[in-house]
């Protein structure tokens, strides 16, 4: 069974609380998403692959450890997952980025795929699937199904806010995937929005509120 890591770090909790506030502007929301991605990413990258390289300090030659960044892949679920890409790339600048476009049908809440572009050799990569919201879990499950069909094996999922229903469903269906969550909320409402949540993450990130 994969593990679920719920972050209780004060900086992460504070920033997520700011993101929840309805008066937080699109600009602030984007900046906060990047900051939270960096704070969560710091912990999530604890086991990243390293390679030994030979360098020269001002004193002598030395063998040192550096990130094997080419093997790391970030896959945002469009649109809202894009909000985490800059923060992750600030930590791992050589990572590759795949994109998967999924949109929830407003009536059925089922995800519909509309775009996909992945780097090759997914089977050799450490893959971070990122999306701010895990509500019913449908989008995350579909994205990970899709990545596995293309060979992805070493996958973790990162989100800002999860509903208990979606977290349980994701962990039951993808038992090999660890899940990193900044906040675990109370429940879903009748429209499958997270309560208390932050509203529609894509709209808040891109300023497309109706
Ligand atoms: C949101 C969110 C997730 C999904 C979560 O995307 O970013 O992808 O809903 O819901 P689920 O767990 O019930 O599948 P949405 O479909 O609204 O698309 P958007 O990012 O383009 O706004
Ligand atoms: N998608 C969102 O953006 N917010 C929710 O609360 C649920 C799904």
XYZ file of N, CA and C and ligand atoms in Angstrom:
660
model
N 0.850 -1.211 0.000
C 0.000 0.000 0.000
C 0.877 1.249 0.000
N 0.524 2.228 -0.835
C 1.246 3.499 -0.819
C 1.000 4.233 0.496
N 1.800 5.266 0.724
C 1.628 6.042 1.962
C 1.002 7.392 1.620
N 0.250 7.943 2.568
C -0.257 9.305 2.404
C 0.485 10.192 3.390
N 1.092 11.252 2.893
C 1.803 12.201 3.749
C 0.984 13.487 3.782
N 0.520 13.848 4.978
C -0.234 15.093 5.129
C 0.710 16.097 5.794
N 0.955 17.211 5.142
C 1.938 18.164 5.657
C 1.334 19.005 6.778
N 2.048 19.049 7.897
C 1.545 19.907 8.971
C 2.487 21.081 9.221
N 3.394 21.330 8.264
C 4.362 22.407 8.458
C 3.636 23.755 8.509
N 3.965 24.594 9.488
C 3.249 25.874 9.637
C 3.290 26.748 8.380
N 4.403 26.777 7.675
C 4.477 27.629 6.476
C 3.505 27.134 5.408
N 3.423 25.812 5.259
C 2.506 25.253 4.249
C 1.063 25.520 4.661
N 0.748 25.267 5.936
C -0.625 25.490 6.410
C -1.042 26.943 6.231
N -0.132 27.868 6.558
C -0.441 29.296 6.441
C -0.739 29.671 4.986
N 0.106 29.199 4.094
C -0.065 29.573 2.676
C -1.329 28.942 2.081
N -1.624 27.717 2.470
C -2.857 27.084 1.979
C -4.074 27.862 2.498
N -4.005 28.325 3.743
C -5.123 29.113 4.292
C -5.316 30.396 3.486
N -4.202 31.044 3.095
C -4.318 32.250 2.261
C -4.959 31.903 0.913
N -4.599 30.764 0.351
C -5.152 30.367 -0.959
C -6.655 30.088 -0.872
N -7.109 29.647 0.297
C -8.542 29.346 0.452
C -9.394 30.615 0.454
N -8.811 31.726 0.908
C -9.613 32.952 1.121
C -10.152 33.473 -0.199
N -11.422 33.823 -0.230
C -12.019 34.219 -1.512
C -11.469 35.548 -1.999
N -10.938 36.382 -1.090
C -10.422 37.687 -1.528
C -8.986 37.604 -2.069
N -8.353 36.451 -1.970
C -6.996 36.286 -2.521
C -7.051 36.430 -4.045
N -6.191 37.305 -4.585
C -6.258 37.598 -6.020
C -5.589 36.480 -6.828
N -5.821 36.518 -8.137
C -5.203 35.532 -9.028
C -3.680 35.596 -8.921
N -3.148 36.800 -8.899
C -1.685 36.975 -8.803
C -1.156 36.347 -7.505
N -1.828 36.659 -6.406
C -1.398 36.103 -5.110
C -1.552 34.577 -5.098
N -2.648 34.105 -5.668
C -2.919 32.660 -5.694
C -1.795 31.930 -6.430
N -1.403 32.485 -7.590
C -0.320 31.870 -8.380
C 0.996 31.851 -7.605
N 1.283 32.996 -6.969
C 2.546 33.077 -6.215
C 2.549 32.078 -5.071
N 1.402 31.968 -4.392
C 1.310 31.033 -3.267
C 1.433 29.586 -3.751
N 0.834 29.282 -4.919
C 0.931 27.913 -5.457
C 2.400 27.556 -5.694
N 3.151 28.494 -6.231
C 4.578 28.238 -6.487
C 5.328 28.029 -5.170
N 5.007 28.865 -4.184
C 5.704 28.741 -2.893
C 5.381 27.408 -2.207
N 4.109 27.024 -2.244
C 3.733 25.750 -1.602
C 4.368 24.578 -2.344
N 4.421 24.671 -3.678
C 5.047 23.585 -4.452
C 6.512 23.428 -4.041
N 7.182 24.549 -3.801
C 8.590 24.460 -3.389
C 8.724 23.858 -1.991
N 7.848 24.260 -1.099
C 7.931 23.741 0.276
C 7.597 22.247 0.316
N 6.552 21.856 -0.416
C 6.206 20.426 -0.453
C 7.276 19.658 -1.216
N 7.729 20.259 -2.310
C 8.727 19.600 -3.155
C 10.009 19.298 -2.403
N 10.371 20.168 -1.482
C 11.587 19.968 -0.696
C 11.531 18.616 0.025
N 10.379 18.296 0.594
C 10.221 17.036 1.315
C 10.030 15.860 0.354
N 9.284 16.094 -0.712
C 8.973 15.000 -1.646
C 10.196 14.532 -2.424
N 11.200 15.377 -2.490
C 12.393 15.031 -3.274
C 13.492 14.413 -2.412
N 13.122 14.029 -1.211
C 14.109 13.491 -0.261
C 14.858 12.272 -0.806
N 14.176 11.432 -1.607
C 14.801 10.190 -2.091
C 15.182 10.242 -3.570
N 15.387 11.415 -4.088
C 15.690 11.509 -5.526
C 17.002 10.827 -5.881
N 17.081 10.308 -7.119
C 18.334 9.671 -7.532
C 19.476 10.675 -7.639
N 20.650 10.223 -7.197
C 21.851 11.070 -7.261
C 22.860 10.408 -8.189
N 23.744 11.215 -8.723
C 24.863 10.632 -9.466
C 26.143 11.278 -8.951
N 27.232 10.483 -9.015
C 28.520 11.018 -8.552
C 29.203 11.707 -9.733
N 29.642 12.931 -9.511
C 30.372 13.635 -10.578
C 31.686 14.158 -10.021
N 32.658 14.283 -10.929
C 33.954 14.819 -10.495
C 33.991 16.315 -10.813
N 34.328 17.099 -9.823
C 34.398 18.558 -10.006
C 35.747 19.027 -9.475
N 36.018 20.320 -9.631
C 37.235 20.885 -9.055
C 36.847 22.055 -8.163
N 37.174 21.984 -6.920
C 36.980 23.129 -6.024
C 38.206 24.041 -6.185
N 38.234 25.211 -5.580
C 39.450 26.032 -5.654
C 40.671 25.330 -5.036
N 40.451 24.251 -4.291
C 41.548 23.575 -3.597
C 42.016 22.312 -4.319
N 41.059 21.500 -4.771
C 41.442 20.201 -5.335
C 40.277 19.608 -6.138
N 40.587 18.464 -6.791
C 39.507 17.711 -7.436
C 38.717 16.968 -6.359
N 37.418 16.774 -6.642
C 36.606 16.037 -5.654
C 35.473 15.335 -6.366
N 35.078 14.187 -5.804
C 33.883 13.506 -6.298
C 32.721 13.918 -5.407
N 31.667 14.457 -6.021
C 30.535 14.942 -5.230
C 29.235 14.363 -5.791
N 28.178 14.423 -4.987
C 26.864 13.943 -5.433
C 26.055 15.087 -6.026
N 25.436 14.798 -7.144
C 24.525 15.779 -7.736
C 23.248 15.063 -8.179
N 22.174 15.844 -8.338
C 20.905 15.257 -8.766
C 21.018 14.705 -10.172
N 20.391 13.549 -10.369
C 20.290 12.996 -11.717
C 19.001 13.550 -12.321
N 18.980 14.865 -12.540
C 17.742 15.588 -12.852
C 17.070 15.160 -14.134
N 17.832 14.644 -15.094
C 17.265 14.231 -16.379
C 16.246 13.109 -16.207
N 16.365 12.335 -15.132
C 15.472 11.195 -14.927
C 14.161 11.583 -14.250
N 14.058 12.820 -13.854
C 12.876 13.238 -13.088
C 11.848 13.869 -14.028
N 10.595 13.515 -13.829
C 9.544 14.044 -14.701
C 8.394 14.580 -13.867
N 7.987 15.790 -14.202
C 6.834 16.400 -13.542
C 5.678 16.339 -14.535
N 4.537 15.840 -14.080
C 3.378 15.765 -14.988
C 2.196 16.499 -14.343
N 1.968 17.757 -14.749
C 0.784 18.457 -14.242
C -0.460 17.971 -14.945
N -1.559 17.847 -14.190
C -2.865 17.605 -14.795
C -3.436 18.981 -15.137
N -3.617 19.238 -16.423
C -4.108 20.551 -16.881
C -5.571 20.711 -16.447
N -5.933 21.971 -16.232
C -5.106 23.162 -16.191
C -4.390 23.372 -14.870
N -5.138 23.109 -13.761
C -4.688 23.643 -12.483
C -3.326 23.109 -12.045
N -2.955 21.916 -12.504
C -1.649 21.371 -12.131
C -0.496 22.235 -12.581
N -0.744 23.077 -13.611
C 0.327 23.964 -14.087
C 0.828 24.885 -12.976
N -0.039 25.165 -12.013
C 0.341 26.065 -10.926
C 1.483 25.546 -10.076
N 1.762 24.252 -10.146
C 2.843 23.671 -9.337
C 4.150 23.488 -10.116
N 4.103 23.721 -11.426
C 5.273 23.365 -12.238
C 6.470 24.290 -11.953
N 6.233 25.588 -11.886
C 7.361 26.511 -11.671
C 8.068 26.220 -10.345
N 7.279 25.951 -9.316
C 7.883 25.682 -8.003
C 8.710 24.410 -8.023
N 8.202 23.390 -8.688
C 8.961 22.130 -8.769
C 10.215 22.311 -9.625
N 10.074 23.061 -10.727
C 11.245 23.253 -11.603
C 12.317 24.127 -10.939
N 11.892 24.989 -10.019
C 12.886 25.789 -9.284
C 13.790 24.857 -8.471
N 13.210 23.732 -8.009
C 14.000 22.780 -7.214
C 14.789 21.833 -8.104
N 14.182 21.414 -9.203
C 14.786 20.403 -10.081
C 14.776 20.941 -11.515
N 15.677 21.866 -11.835
C 15.568 22.583 -13.112
C 15.743 21.708 -14.348
N 16.399 20.561 -14.216
C 16.601 19.709 -15.399
C 15.501 18.679 -15.602
N 14.472 18.734 -14.762
C 13.382 17.755 -14.908
C 12.704 17.935 -16.259
N 12.179 16.827 -16.784
C 11.331 16.889 -17.977
C 9.895 17.154 -17.504
N 9.088 17.703 -18.392
C 7.695 17.973 -18.031
C 6.763 17.345 -19.063
N 5.888 16.451 -18.606
C 4.834 15.904 -19.468
C 3.543 16.641 -19.141
N 2.586 16.621 -20.052
C 1.303 17.288 -19.783
C 0.168 16.323 -20.068
N -0.816 16.340 -19.172
C -2.027 15.573 -19.452
C -3.230 16.481 -19.181
N -4.070 16.618 -20.200
C -5.237 17.500 -20.080
C -6.469 16.695 -19.744
N -7.035 16.947 -18.566
C -8.276 16.273 -18.147
C -9.232 17.344 -17.650
N -10.493 17.192 -18.014
C -11.478 18.153 -17.538
C -12.667 17.395 -16.987
N -13.103 17.787 -15.802
C -14.272 17.128 -15.199
C -15.546 17.606 -15.865
N -16.397 16.656 -16.235
C -17.706 17.021 -16.762
C -18.519 17.615 -15.600
N -19.146 18.769 -15.841
C -19.839 19.436 -14.731
C -21.036 18.635 -14.224
N -21.651 17.840 -15.099
C -22.817 17.052 -14.689
C -22.408 15.767 -13.978
N -21.486 15.020 -14.596
C -21.178 13.666 -14.084
C -19.950 13.636 -13.172
N -19.144 14.717 -13.184
C -17.860 14.777 -12.452
C -16.827 13.791 -13.002
N -17.098 13.164 -14.152
C -16.119 12.225 -14.708
C -15.096 12.972 -15.560
N -13.809 12.564 -15.475
C -12.788 13.294 -16.238
C -12.813 12.934 -17.721
N -12.566 13.933 -18.575
C -12.470 13.715 -20.025
C -11.066 14.146 -20.445
N -10.397 13.269 -21.173
C -9.031 13.608 -21.587
C -9.073 14.431 -22.878
N -8.295 15.518 -22.932
C -8.262 16.308 -24.170
C -6.853 16.585 -24.662
N -5.835 16.174 -23.910
C -4.464 16.447 -24.373
C -3.486 15.526 -23.651
N -2.436 15.123 -24.364
C -1.390 14.350 -23.698
C -0.080 14.449 -24.467
N 0.962 14.810 -23.792
C 2.309 14.820 -24.384
C 3.283 14.436 -23.269
N 3.957 13.320 -23.468
C 4.850 12.805 -22.419
C 6.273 12.683 -22.940
N 7.266 12.841 -22.075
C 8.630 12.520 -22.496
C 8.765 11.015 -22.712
N 9.754 10.619 -23.507
C 9.892 9.172 -23.737
C 10.545 8.498 -22.519
N 10.566 7.168 -22.565
C 11.166 6.365 -21.496
C 10.526 6.623 -20.126
N 9.212 6.695 -20.092
C 8.540 6.924 -18.798
C 8.890 5.832 -17.791
N 9.178 4.623 -18.311
C 9.464 3.494 -17.408
C 10.749 3.700 -16.608
N 11.630 4.606 -17.068
C 12.901 4.807 -16.352
C 12.866 6.059 -15.472
N 11.723 6.697 -15.380
C 11.681 7.991 -14.730
C 11.006 7.978 -13.366
N 11.438 8.904 -12.519
C 10.726 9.199 -11.267
C 9.680 10.253 -11.626
N 8.409 9.927 -11.433
C 7.337 10.779 -11.952
C 6.549 11.433 -10.821
N 6.444 12.758 -10.884
C 5.632 13.515 -9.934
C 4.389 14.009 -10.669
N 3.233 13.425 -10.356
C 1.977 13.902 -10.937
C 1.445 14.984 -10.005
N 1.142 16.168 -10.556
C 0.758 17.281 -9.680
C -0.586 17.878 -10.100
N -1.405 18.170 -9.111
C -2.732 18.774 -9.332
C -3.161 19.333 -7.979
N -3.637 20.571 -7.912
C -3.990 21.105 -6.581
C -5.115 20.350 -5.879
N -6.091 19.803 -6.650
C -7.284 19.278 -5.994
C -7.471 17.786 -6.240
N -7.734 17.049 -5.157
C -8.099 15.633 -5.247
C -9.506 15.538 -4.647
N -10.519 15.545 -5.492
C -11.898 15.604 -4.997
C -12.517 14.196 -4.994
N -13.134 13.774 -6.117
C -13.609 12.389 -6.189
C -12.439 11.439 -6.426
N -11.324 11.996 -6.918
C -10.157 11.175 -7.264
C -10.153 10.753 -8.726
N -11.272 11.022 -9.442
C -11.390 10.555 -10.825
C -10.249 11.037 -11.725
N -9.880 12.317 -11.607
C -8.849 12.870 -12.505
C -7.477 12.267 -12.190
N -7.136 12.203 -10.917
C -5.822 11.652 -10.535
C -5.725 10.182 -10.942
N -6.803 9.433 -10.716
C -6.790 7.990 -11.057
C -6.642 7.817 -12.569
N -7.398 8.610 -13.342
C -7.313 8.496 -14.803
C -5.914 8.883 -15.293
N -5.353 9.943 -14.724
C -4.014 10.391 -15.157
C -2.977 9.301 -14.867
N -3.068 8.696 -13.695
C -2.073 7.680 -13.325
C -2.284 6.400 -14.140
N -3.560 6.043 -14.414
C -3.831 4.905 -15.326
C -3.101 5.126 -16.642
N -3.261 6.321 -17.139
C -2.729 6.701 -18.437
C -1.192 6.632 -18.455
N -0.598 7.133 -17.400
C 0.873 7.144 -17.295
C 1.384 5.703 -17.196
N 0.667 4.874 -16.443
C 1.086 3.466 -16.313
C 0.941 2.742 -17.659
N -0.137 3.052 -18.399
C -0.304 2.425 -19.730
C 0.879 2.758 -20.639
N 1.496 3.907 -20.396
C 2.658 4.310 -21.205
C 3.983 3.924 -20.556
N 3.912 3.061 -19.563
C 5.129 2.488 -19.002
C 5.567 3.060 -17.662
N 4.953 4.151 -17.202
C 5.362 4.767 -15.931
C 5.215 3.792 -14.771
N 6.245 3.759 -13.898
C 6.224 2.790 -12.785
C 6.434 3.472 -11.435
N 7.355 4.425 -11.438
C 7.756 5.052 -10.172
C 7.038 6.399 -10.065
N 5.835 6.352 -9.467
C 4.933 7.518 -9.537
C 4.554 7.987 -8.133
N 4.621 9.305 -7.903
C 4.019 9.866 -6.693
C 3.019 10.943 -7.127
N 2.040 11.187 -6.275
C 1.016 12.190 -6.581
C 1.073 13.286 -5.529
N 1.004 14.531 -5.997
C 1.068 15.675 -5.073
C -0.154 16.558 -5.276
N -0.843 16.897 -4.200
C -1.943 17.855 -4.326
C -1.969 18.778 -3.117
N -2.702 19.863 -3.290
C -2.804 20.860 -2.229
C -3.869 20.421 -1.220
N -5.070 20.151 -1.749
C -6.192 19.813 -0.867
C -6.839 18.520 -1.358
N -7.069 17.598 -0.422
C -7.729 16.337 -0.765
C -9.010 16.193 0.057
N -10.007 15.567 -0.556
C -11.188 15.115 0.188
C -10.929 13.675 0.612
N -11.412 13.270 1.777
C -11.161 11.896 2.229
C -11.616 10.861 1.204
N -12.763 11.126 0.534
C -13.297 10.173 -0.463
C -12.285 9.932 -1.585
N -11.736 11.012 -2.119
C -10.803 10.905 -3.252
C -9.488 10.270 -2.845
N -9.017 10.621 -1.655
C -7.738 10.075 -1.185
C -7.853 8.554 -1.019
N -8.948 8.115 -0.393
C -9.143 6.668 -0.187
C -9.247 5.943 -1.523
N -10.017 6.524 -2.441
C -10.212 5.881 -3.749
C -8.896 5.767 -4.504
N -8.141 6.846 -4.516
C -6.850 6.849 -5.231
C -5.908 5.805 -4.634
N -5.844 5.780 -3.290
C -4.891 4.861 -2.658
C -5.309 3.395 -2.824
N -6.627 3.157 -2.912
C -7.088 1.778 -3.132
C -6.845 1.300 -4.553
N -6.959 2.227 -5.508
C -6.826 1.817 -6.916
C -5.380 1.851 -7.400
N -4.547 2.688 -6.778
C -3.118 2.740 -7.155
C -2.292 2.521 -5.879
N -2.206 1.263 -5.493
C -1.614 0.925 -4.190
C -0.116 1.179 -4.133
N 0.512 1.362 -5.296
C 1.956 1.575 -5.344
C 2.324 3.065 -5.319
N 1.332 3.940 -5.268
C 1.607 5.382 -5.404
C 1.540 6.076 -4.038
N 2.613 6.770 -3.673
C 2.573 7.603 -2.468
C 1.884 8.923 -2.800
N 1.134 9.447 -1.823
C 0.362 10.667 -2.062
C 0.785 11.729 -1.042
N 1.115 12.918 -1.536
C 1.524 14.037 -0.685
C 0.436 15.109 -0.733
N -0.058 15.480 0.434
C -1.218 16.373 0.521
C -0.890 17.492 1.512
N -1.182 18.743 1.133
C -0.940 19.839 2.079
C -2.056 19.905 3.127
N -3.292 19.593 2.729
C -4.400 19.650 3.695
C -5.461 18.627 3.328
N -5.921 17.896 4.343
C -7.009 16.926 4.151
C -8.283 17.575 4.683
N -9.235 17.831 3.772
C -10.450 18.560 4.153
C -11.564 17.616 4.614
N -12.774 18.204 4.820
C -13.845 17.455 5.482
C -14.561 16.464 4.574
N -14.980 16.952 3.388
C -15.863 16.113 2.558
C -16.092 16.798 1.224
N -16.894 16.125 0.385
C -17.346 16.720 -0.882
C -18.780 17.219 -0.711
N -19.135 18.284 -1.469
C -20.543 18.696 -1.453
C -21.300 17.975 -2.573
N -22.555 18.341 -2.781
C -23.389 17.623 -3.764
C -22.884 17.802 -5.198
N -22.046 18.829 -5.433
C -21.474 19.025 -6.782
C -20.052 18.479 -6.860
N -19.658 17.721 -5.872
C -18.308 17.140 -5.787
C -17.213 18.199 -5.692
N -17.535 19.328 -5.061
C -16.502 20.309 -4.700
C -16.062 20.032 -3.258
N -14.786 20.325 -2.996
C -14.241 20.023 -1.670
C -14.697 21.089 -0.666
N -15.128 20.616 0.510
C -15.571 21.469 1.612
C -14.557 21.380 2.746
N -13.940 22.506 3.233
C -14.164 23.881 2.769
C -13.438 24.200 1.453
N -12.329 23.562 1.149
C -11.666 23.714 -0.141
C -11.204 25.129 -0.440
N -11.126 25.420 -1.724
C -10.745 26.767 -2.158
C -11.507 27.176 -3.415
N -12.535 26.403 -3.768
C -13.285 26.689 -4.998
C -12.673 25.941 -6.165
N -12.820 26.512 -7.349
C -12.291 25.865 -8.562
C -10.838 26.315 -8.750
N -9.929 25.382 -8.576
C -8.501 25.743 -8.565
C -8.060 26.336 -9.908
N -8.547 25.748 -11.022
C -8.163 26.261 -12.338
C -8.642 27.693 -12.527
N -9.872 27.960 -12.141
C -10.413 29.318 -12.277
C -9.642 30.301 -11.412
N -9.276 29.889 -10.216
C -8.575 30.806 -9.313
C -7.150 31.070 -9.796
N -6.558 30.062 -10.423
C -5.186 30.199 -10.917
C -5.116 31.059 -12.171
N -6.137 30.945 -13.012
C -6.087 31.629 -14.308
C -7.092 32.786 -14.421
N -7.833 33.064 -13.350
C -8.716 34.226 -13.351
C -9.934 34.077 -14.240
N -10.456 32.849 -14.375
C -11.588 32.611 -15.276
C -12.901 32.400 -14.512
N -12.965 32.945 -13.284
C -14.200 32.785 -12.501
C -15.382 33.396 -13.248
N -16.572 32.716 -13.149
C -17.756 33.271 -13.846
C -18.293 34.454 -13.074
C -10.058 20.085 -11.156
C -8.760 19.790 -10.451
C -8.590 18.310 -10.673
C -10.021 17.815 -10.639
C -10.263 17.186 -9.294
O -9.853 20.190 -12.515
O -7.695 20.565 -10.899
O -7.978 17.981 -11.896
O -10.863 18.965 -10.817
O -11.510 16.586 -9.244
P -11.713 15.007 -9.169
O -10.791 14.512 -8.104
O -13.153 14.870 -8.783
O -11.438 14.435 -10.512
P -11.039 20.542 -13.544
O -11.619 19.288 -14.102
O -11.981 21.494 -12.898
O -10.260 21.212 -14.758
P -9.407 22.576 -14.814
O -8.112 22.332 -14.084
O -9.197 22.757 -16.270
O -10.209 23.685 -14.199
N -11.948 20.737 -8.587
C -11.686 21.936 -8.046
O -11.019 22.774 -8.679
N -12.146 22.184 -6.814
C -12.852 21.298 -6.114
O -13.243 21.589 -4.961
C -13.121 20.051 -6.692
C -12.659 19.789 -7.936
